[in-house]
Coordinates of C-alpha atoms in Angstrom, one line a residue:
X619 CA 0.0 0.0 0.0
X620 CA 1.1 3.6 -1.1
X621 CA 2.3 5.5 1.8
X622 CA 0.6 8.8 2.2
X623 CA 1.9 11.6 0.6
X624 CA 4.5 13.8 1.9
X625 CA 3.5 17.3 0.4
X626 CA 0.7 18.3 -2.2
X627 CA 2.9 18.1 -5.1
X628 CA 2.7 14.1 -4.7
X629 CA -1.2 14.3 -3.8
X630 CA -2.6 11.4 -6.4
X631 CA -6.1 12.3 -7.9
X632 CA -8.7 10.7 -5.7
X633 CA -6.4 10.7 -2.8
X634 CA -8.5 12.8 -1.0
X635 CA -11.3 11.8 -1.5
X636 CA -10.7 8.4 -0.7
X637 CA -9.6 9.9 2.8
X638 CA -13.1 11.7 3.4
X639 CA -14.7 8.0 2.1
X640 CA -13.2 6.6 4.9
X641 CA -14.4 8.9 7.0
X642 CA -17.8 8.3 5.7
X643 CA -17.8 5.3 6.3
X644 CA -16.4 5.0 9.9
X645 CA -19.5 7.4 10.9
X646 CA -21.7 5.6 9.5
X647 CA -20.7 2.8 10.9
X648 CA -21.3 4.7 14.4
X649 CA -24.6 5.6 13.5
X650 CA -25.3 1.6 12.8
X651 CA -23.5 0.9 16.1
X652 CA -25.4 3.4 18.3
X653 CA -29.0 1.9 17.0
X654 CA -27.8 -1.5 18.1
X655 CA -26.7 -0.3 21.4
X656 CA -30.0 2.1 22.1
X657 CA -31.2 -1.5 23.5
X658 CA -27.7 -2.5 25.4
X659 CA -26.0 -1.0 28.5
X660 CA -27.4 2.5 28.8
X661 CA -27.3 5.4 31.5
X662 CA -25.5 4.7 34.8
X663 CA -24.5 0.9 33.8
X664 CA -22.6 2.6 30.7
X665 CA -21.5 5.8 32.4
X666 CA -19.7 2.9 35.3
X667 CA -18.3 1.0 33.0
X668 CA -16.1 3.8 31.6
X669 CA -15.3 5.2 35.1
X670 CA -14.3 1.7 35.8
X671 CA -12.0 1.9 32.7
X672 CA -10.8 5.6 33.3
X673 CA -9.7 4.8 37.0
X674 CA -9.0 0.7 37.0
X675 CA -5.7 0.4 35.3
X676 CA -3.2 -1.2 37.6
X677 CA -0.7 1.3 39.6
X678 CA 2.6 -0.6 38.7
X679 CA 3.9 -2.9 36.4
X680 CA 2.1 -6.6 36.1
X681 CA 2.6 -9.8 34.7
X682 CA -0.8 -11.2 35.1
X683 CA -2.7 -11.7 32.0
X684 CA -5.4 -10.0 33.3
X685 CA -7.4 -7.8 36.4
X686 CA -10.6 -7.4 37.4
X687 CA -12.5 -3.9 38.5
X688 CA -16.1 -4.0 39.8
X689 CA -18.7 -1.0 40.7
X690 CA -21.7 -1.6 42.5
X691 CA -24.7 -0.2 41.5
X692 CA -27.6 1.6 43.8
X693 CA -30.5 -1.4 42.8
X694 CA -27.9 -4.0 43.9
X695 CA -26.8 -5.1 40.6
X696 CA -23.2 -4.6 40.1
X697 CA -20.8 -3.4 36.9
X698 CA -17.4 -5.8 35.9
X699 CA -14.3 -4.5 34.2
X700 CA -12.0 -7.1 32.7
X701 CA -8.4 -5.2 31.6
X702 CA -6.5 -8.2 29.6
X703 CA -3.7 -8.7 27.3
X704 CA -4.2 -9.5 23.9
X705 CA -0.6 -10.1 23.2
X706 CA 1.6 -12.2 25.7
X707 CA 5.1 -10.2 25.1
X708 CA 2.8 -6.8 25.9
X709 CA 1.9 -6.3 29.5
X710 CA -1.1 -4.3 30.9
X711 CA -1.1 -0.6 30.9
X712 CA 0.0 0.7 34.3
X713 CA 1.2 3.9 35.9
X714 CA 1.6 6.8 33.6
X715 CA 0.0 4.6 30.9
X716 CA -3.5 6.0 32.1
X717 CA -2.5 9.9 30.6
X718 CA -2.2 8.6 27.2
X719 CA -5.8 6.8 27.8
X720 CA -6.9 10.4 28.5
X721 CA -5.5 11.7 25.8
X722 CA -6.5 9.3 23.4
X723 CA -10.0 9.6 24.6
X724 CA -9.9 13.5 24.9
X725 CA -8.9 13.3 21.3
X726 CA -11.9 11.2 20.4
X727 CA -14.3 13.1 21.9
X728 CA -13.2 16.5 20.8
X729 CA -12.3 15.7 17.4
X730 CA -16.0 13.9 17.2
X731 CA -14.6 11.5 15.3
X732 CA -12.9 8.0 15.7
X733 CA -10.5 8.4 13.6
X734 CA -7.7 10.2 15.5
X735 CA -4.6 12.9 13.8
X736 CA -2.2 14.8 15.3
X737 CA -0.8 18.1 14.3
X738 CA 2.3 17.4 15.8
X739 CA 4.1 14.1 16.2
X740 CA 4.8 15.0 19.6
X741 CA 2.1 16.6 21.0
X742 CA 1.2 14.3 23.7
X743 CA 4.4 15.4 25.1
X744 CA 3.9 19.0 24.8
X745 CA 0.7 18.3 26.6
X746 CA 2.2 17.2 29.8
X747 CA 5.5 19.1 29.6
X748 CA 8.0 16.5 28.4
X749 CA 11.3 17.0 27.0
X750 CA 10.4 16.5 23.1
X751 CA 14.1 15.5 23.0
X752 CA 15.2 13.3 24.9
X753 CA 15.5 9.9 23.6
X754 CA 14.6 8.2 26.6
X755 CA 10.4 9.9 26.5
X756 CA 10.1 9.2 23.3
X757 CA 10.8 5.6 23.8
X758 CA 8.4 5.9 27.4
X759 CA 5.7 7.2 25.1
X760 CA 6.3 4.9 22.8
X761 CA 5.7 2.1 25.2
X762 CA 2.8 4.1 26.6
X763 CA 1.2 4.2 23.5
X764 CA 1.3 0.4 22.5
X765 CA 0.6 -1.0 25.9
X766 CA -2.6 1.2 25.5
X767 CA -3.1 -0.3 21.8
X768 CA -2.9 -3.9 22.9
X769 CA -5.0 -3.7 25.4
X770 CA -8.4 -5.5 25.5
X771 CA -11.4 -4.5 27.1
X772 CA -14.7 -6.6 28.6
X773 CA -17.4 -5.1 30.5
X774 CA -19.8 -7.5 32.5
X775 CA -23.2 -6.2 33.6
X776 CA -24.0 -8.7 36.6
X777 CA -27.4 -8.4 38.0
X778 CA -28.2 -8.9 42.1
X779 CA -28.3 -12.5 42.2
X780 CA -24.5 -12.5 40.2
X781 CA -26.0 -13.4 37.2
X782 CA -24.5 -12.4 33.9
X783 CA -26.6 -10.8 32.2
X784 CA -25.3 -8.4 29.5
X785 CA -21.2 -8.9 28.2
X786 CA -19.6 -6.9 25.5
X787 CA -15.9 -5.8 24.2
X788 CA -14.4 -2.4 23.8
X789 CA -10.9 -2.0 23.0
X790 CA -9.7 1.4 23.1
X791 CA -8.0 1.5 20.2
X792 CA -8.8 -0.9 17.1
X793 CA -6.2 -0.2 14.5
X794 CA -2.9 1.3 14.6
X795 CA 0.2 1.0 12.4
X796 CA 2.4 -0.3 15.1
X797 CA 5.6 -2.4 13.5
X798 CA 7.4 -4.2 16.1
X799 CA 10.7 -6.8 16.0
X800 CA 12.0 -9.4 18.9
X801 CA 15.6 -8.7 20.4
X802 CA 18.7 -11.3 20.7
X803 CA 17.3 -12.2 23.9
X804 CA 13.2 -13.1 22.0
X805 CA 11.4 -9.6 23.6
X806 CA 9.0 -7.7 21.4
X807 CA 9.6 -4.3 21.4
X808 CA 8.5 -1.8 18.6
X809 CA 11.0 -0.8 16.0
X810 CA 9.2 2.5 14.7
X811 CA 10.1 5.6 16.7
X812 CA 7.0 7.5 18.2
X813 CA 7.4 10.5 15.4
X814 CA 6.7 7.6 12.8
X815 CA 3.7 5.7 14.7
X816 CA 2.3 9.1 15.7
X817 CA 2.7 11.2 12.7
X818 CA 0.6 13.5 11.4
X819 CA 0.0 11.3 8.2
X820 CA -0.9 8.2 10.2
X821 CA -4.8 7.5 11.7
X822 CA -5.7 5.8 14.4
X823 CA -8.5 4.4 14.6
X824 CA -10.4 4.5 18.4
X825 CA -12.6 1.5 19.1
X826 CA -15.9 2.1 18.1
X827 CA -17.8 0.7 20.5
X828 CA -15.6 2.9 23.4
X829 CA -16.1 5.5 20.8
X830 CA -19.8 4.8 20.7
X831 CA -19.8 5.4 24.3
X832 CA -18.1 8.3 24.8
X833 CA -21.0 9.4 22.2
X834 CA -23.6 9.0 24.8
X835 CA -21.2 10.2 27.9
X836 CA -18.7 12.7 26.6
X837 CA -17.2 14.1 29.7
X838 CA -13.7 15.2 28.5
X839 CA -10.9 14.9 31.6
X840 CA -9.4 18.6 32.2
X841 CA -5.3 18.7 31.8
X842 CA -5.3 20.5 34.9
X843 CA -6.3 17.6 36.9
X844 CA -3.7 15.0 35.5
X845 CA -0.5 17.7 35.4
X846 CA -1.5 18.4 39.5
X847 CA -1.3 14.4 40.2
X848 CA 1.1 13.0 37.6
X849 CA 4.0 12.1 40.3
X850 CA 0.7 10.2 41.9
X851 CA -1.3 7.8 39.9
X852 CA -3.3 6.4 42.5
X853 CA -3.7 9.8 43.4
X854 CA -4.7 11.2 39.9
X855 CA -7.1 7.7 39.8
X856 CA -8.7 9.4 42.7
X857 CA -9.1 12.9 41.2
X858 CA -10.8 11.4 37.9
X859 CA -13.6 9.6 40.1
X860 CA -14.5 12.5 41.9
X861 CA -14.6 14.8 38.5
X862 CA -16.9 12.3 36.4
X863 CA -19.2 11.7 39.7
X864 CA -19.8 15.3 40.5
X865 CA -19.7 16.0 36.5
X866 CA -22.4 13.1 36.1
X867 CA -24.3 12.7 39.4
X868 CA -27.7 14.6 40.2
X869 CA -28.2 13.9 43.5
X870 CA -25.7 13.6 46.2
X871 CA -24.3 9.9 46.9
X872 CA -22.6 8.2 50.0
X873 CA -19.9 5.6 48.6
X874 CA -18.8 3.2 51.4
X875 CA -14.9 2.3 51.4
X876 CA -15.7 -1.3 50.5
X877 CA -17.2 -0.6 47.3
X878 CA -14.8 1.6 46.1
X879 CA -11.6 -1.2 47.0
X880 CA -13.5 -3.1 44.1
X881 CA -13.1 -0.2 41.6
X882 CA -9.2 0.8 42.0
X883 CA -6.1 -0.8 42.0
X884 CA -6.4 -2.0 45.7
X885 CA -3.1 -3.7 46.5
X886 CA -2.6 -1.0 49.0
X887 CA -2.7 -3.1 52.6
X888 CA -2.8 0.4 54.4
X889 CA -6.8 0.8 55.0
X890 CA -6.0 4.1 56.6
X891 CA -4.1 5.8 53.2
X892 CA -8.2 5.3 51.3
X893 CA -9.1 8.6 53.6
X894 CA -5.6 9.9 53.6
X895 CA -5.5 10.1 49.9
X896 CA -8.7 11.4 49.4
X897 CA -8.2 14.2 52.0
X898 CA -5.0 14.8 50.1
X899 CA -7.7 14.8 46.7
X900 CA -9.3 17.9 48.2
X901 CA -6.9 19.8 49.0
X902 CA -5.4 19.8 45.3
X903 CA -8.7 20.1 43.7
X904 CA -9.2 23.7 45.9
X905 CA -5.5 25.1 44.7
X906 CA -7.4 24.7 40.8
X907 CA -8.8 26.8 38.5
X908 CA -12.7 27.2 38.5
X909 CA -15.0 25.3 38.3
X910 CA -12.6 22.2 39.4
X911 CA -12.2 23.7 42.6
X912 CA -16.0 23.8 43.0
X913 CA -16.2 19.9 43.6
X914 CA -17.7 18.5 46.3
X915 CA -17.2 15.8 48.9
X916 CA -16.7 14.7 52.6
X917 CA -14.6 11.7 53.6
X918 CA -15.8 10.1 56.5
X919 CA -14.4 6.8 58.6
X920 CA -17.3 4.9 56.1
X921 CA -16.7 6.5 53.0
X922 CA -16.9 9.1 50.5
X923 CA -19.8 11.6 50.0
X924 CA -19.9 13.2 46.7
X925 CA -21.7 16.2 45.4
X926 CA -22.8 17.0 42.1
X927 CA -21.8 20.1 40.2
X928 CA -24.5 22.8 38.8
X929 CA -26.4 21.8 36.1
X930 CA -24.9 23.4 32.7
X931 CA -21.5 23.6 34.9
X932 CA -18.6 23.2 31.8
X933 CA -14.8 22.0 31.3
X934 CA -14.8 22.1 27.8
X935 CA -16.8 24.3 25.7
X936 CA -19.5 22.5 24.1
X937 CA -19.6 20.2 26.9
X938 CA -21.9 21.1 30.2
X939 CA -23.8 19.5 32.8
X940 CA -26.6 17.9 31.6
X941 CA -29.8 18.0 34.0
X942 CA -31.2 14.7 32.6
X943 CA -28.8 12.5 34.2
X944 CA -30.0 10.2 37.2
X945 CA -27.8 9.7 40.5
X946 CA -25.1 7.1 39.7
X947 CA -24.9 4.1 42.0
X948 CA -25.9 6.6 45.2
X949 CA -25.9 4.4 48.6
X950 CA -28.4 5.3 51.1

């Protein structure tokens, strides 16, 4: 296949519009999607299953083949998560692996459109202030990137008596030109640098049914919260949750500390650090820019009671508060 072209004077007749057929046909492939799934997972079951996703990824480095999250949900019934590796020489995304899940999805929803393009090879970088030259990011991102491409996706509705009743798969990302080679010693590792995977010529296409999602719950994640938390990623984990609860909540809820060891990366044997950390949570979200700082919760010995935020409240323009959303998974 023709590689695409470098300037206009090599632009082929056609080229173009083969490039907006594509497009064409990816949206209406949405559209085709999103009547299937108008009988599927829906409101709170779909707006948990992609907190789950957002806040789930495991803290450090694992060689398990797979973890589990679960969310609870206010009639008893419950959400399942299952992160799991879809190559064996590619482990889970973990640490700073979650930014470039934000940013991919960011991208998505912004951009309105599942096929993702960059303006700048490196601009993931620029976004969170890192050196675009040093060789050592590049090769972090790199990794970042295709730990987050080869990662698969299953999401379990489980009704109160623990029966399955709804199951579905939504990689993040379904196509990307990743080339990759094995070393003397047999590891995969890519052989493209990032400018090449990421360049402004290559699309990437987002997973349509995650994209399909973030269709019916677009709730883009503000910079401001990741760049406060990045030397924490349980902590940023934390920071997320509370956004998309307040951001997506129209009633107040009461979250025991049991529940919420199902959703997170809960290898932490300290049970005192769950309040620690999330008194640590408010204090950060008050040092930032309205209307973050305008957040609300209370951490108790029992748990976490969250607030929502004012209907037509807005991080992004284009984006507010909706008032039709119900209370998500609110204990009483």
């Amino acid at each position: 296949m023709r590689k695409p072209p470098k300037n206009t004077q090599e632009l082929l007749p056609g080229y173009s519009d083969y490039r907006l057929e594509r497009e064409k046909a990816a949206k209406n492939q949405v559209e085709k999607l999103m009547g299937i799934w108008k009988a599927g997972l829906s409101g709170d079951k779909l707006f948990t299953a992609q907190l789950l996703i957002y806040c789930g990824l495991p803290i450090n480095k694992t060689d398990e083949q797979y973890v589990i999250r679960k969310s609870r949900l206010a009639d008893g019934s419950s959400v399942r998560v299952t992160f799991n590796r879809t190559n064996p020489d590619v482990p889970l995304p973990f640490r700073a692996d979650r930014t470039m899940a934000y940013f991919l999805t960011n991208k998505a929803v912004l951009q309105q459109s599942p096929l993702l393009r960059w303006d700048h090879a490196n601009e993931y970088m620029r976004l969170f202030g890192l050196n675009p030259d040093s060789g050592y990011n590049y090769k972090a991102v790199q990794e970042r990137f295709t730990r987050i491409a080869y990662l698969g996706i299953t999401v379990e509705y489980i009704d109160p008596n623990e029966k399955i009743i709804e199951h579905w798969k939504c990689p993040m990302i379904d196509n990307a030109r990743i080339t990759a080679e094995f070393d003397a010693e047999g590891k995969w590792k890519p052989s493209v640098s990032i400018a090449e995977m990421l360049s402004a010529k290559q699309e990437v296409s987002f997973g349509l049914r995650f994209f399909i999602e973030l269709q019916k719950q677009p709730v883009p994640i503000p910079i401001e919260l990741l760049i406060a938390t990045q030397k924490s990623h349980r902590l940023m984990d934390y920071v997320v949750f509370l956004y998309w609860r307040a951001f997506a909540g129209a009633t107040q809820s009461f979250i025991p500390w049991r529940y919420l060891q199902e959703q997170f990366d809960n290898s932490d044997s300290n049970p005192d650090r769950w309040t620690q950390q999330f008194r640590k949570a408010k204090t950060i979200l008050k040092t930032l820019p309205d209307p973050i700082n305008q957040i609300r919760f209370d951490v108790s010995s029992a748990g976490l009671t969250i607030y929502p935020l004012p209907v037509g409240t807005s991080f992004f323009e284009g984006y507010p508060k909706l008032g039709k959303r119900a209370a998500l998974g609110s204990e009483s």
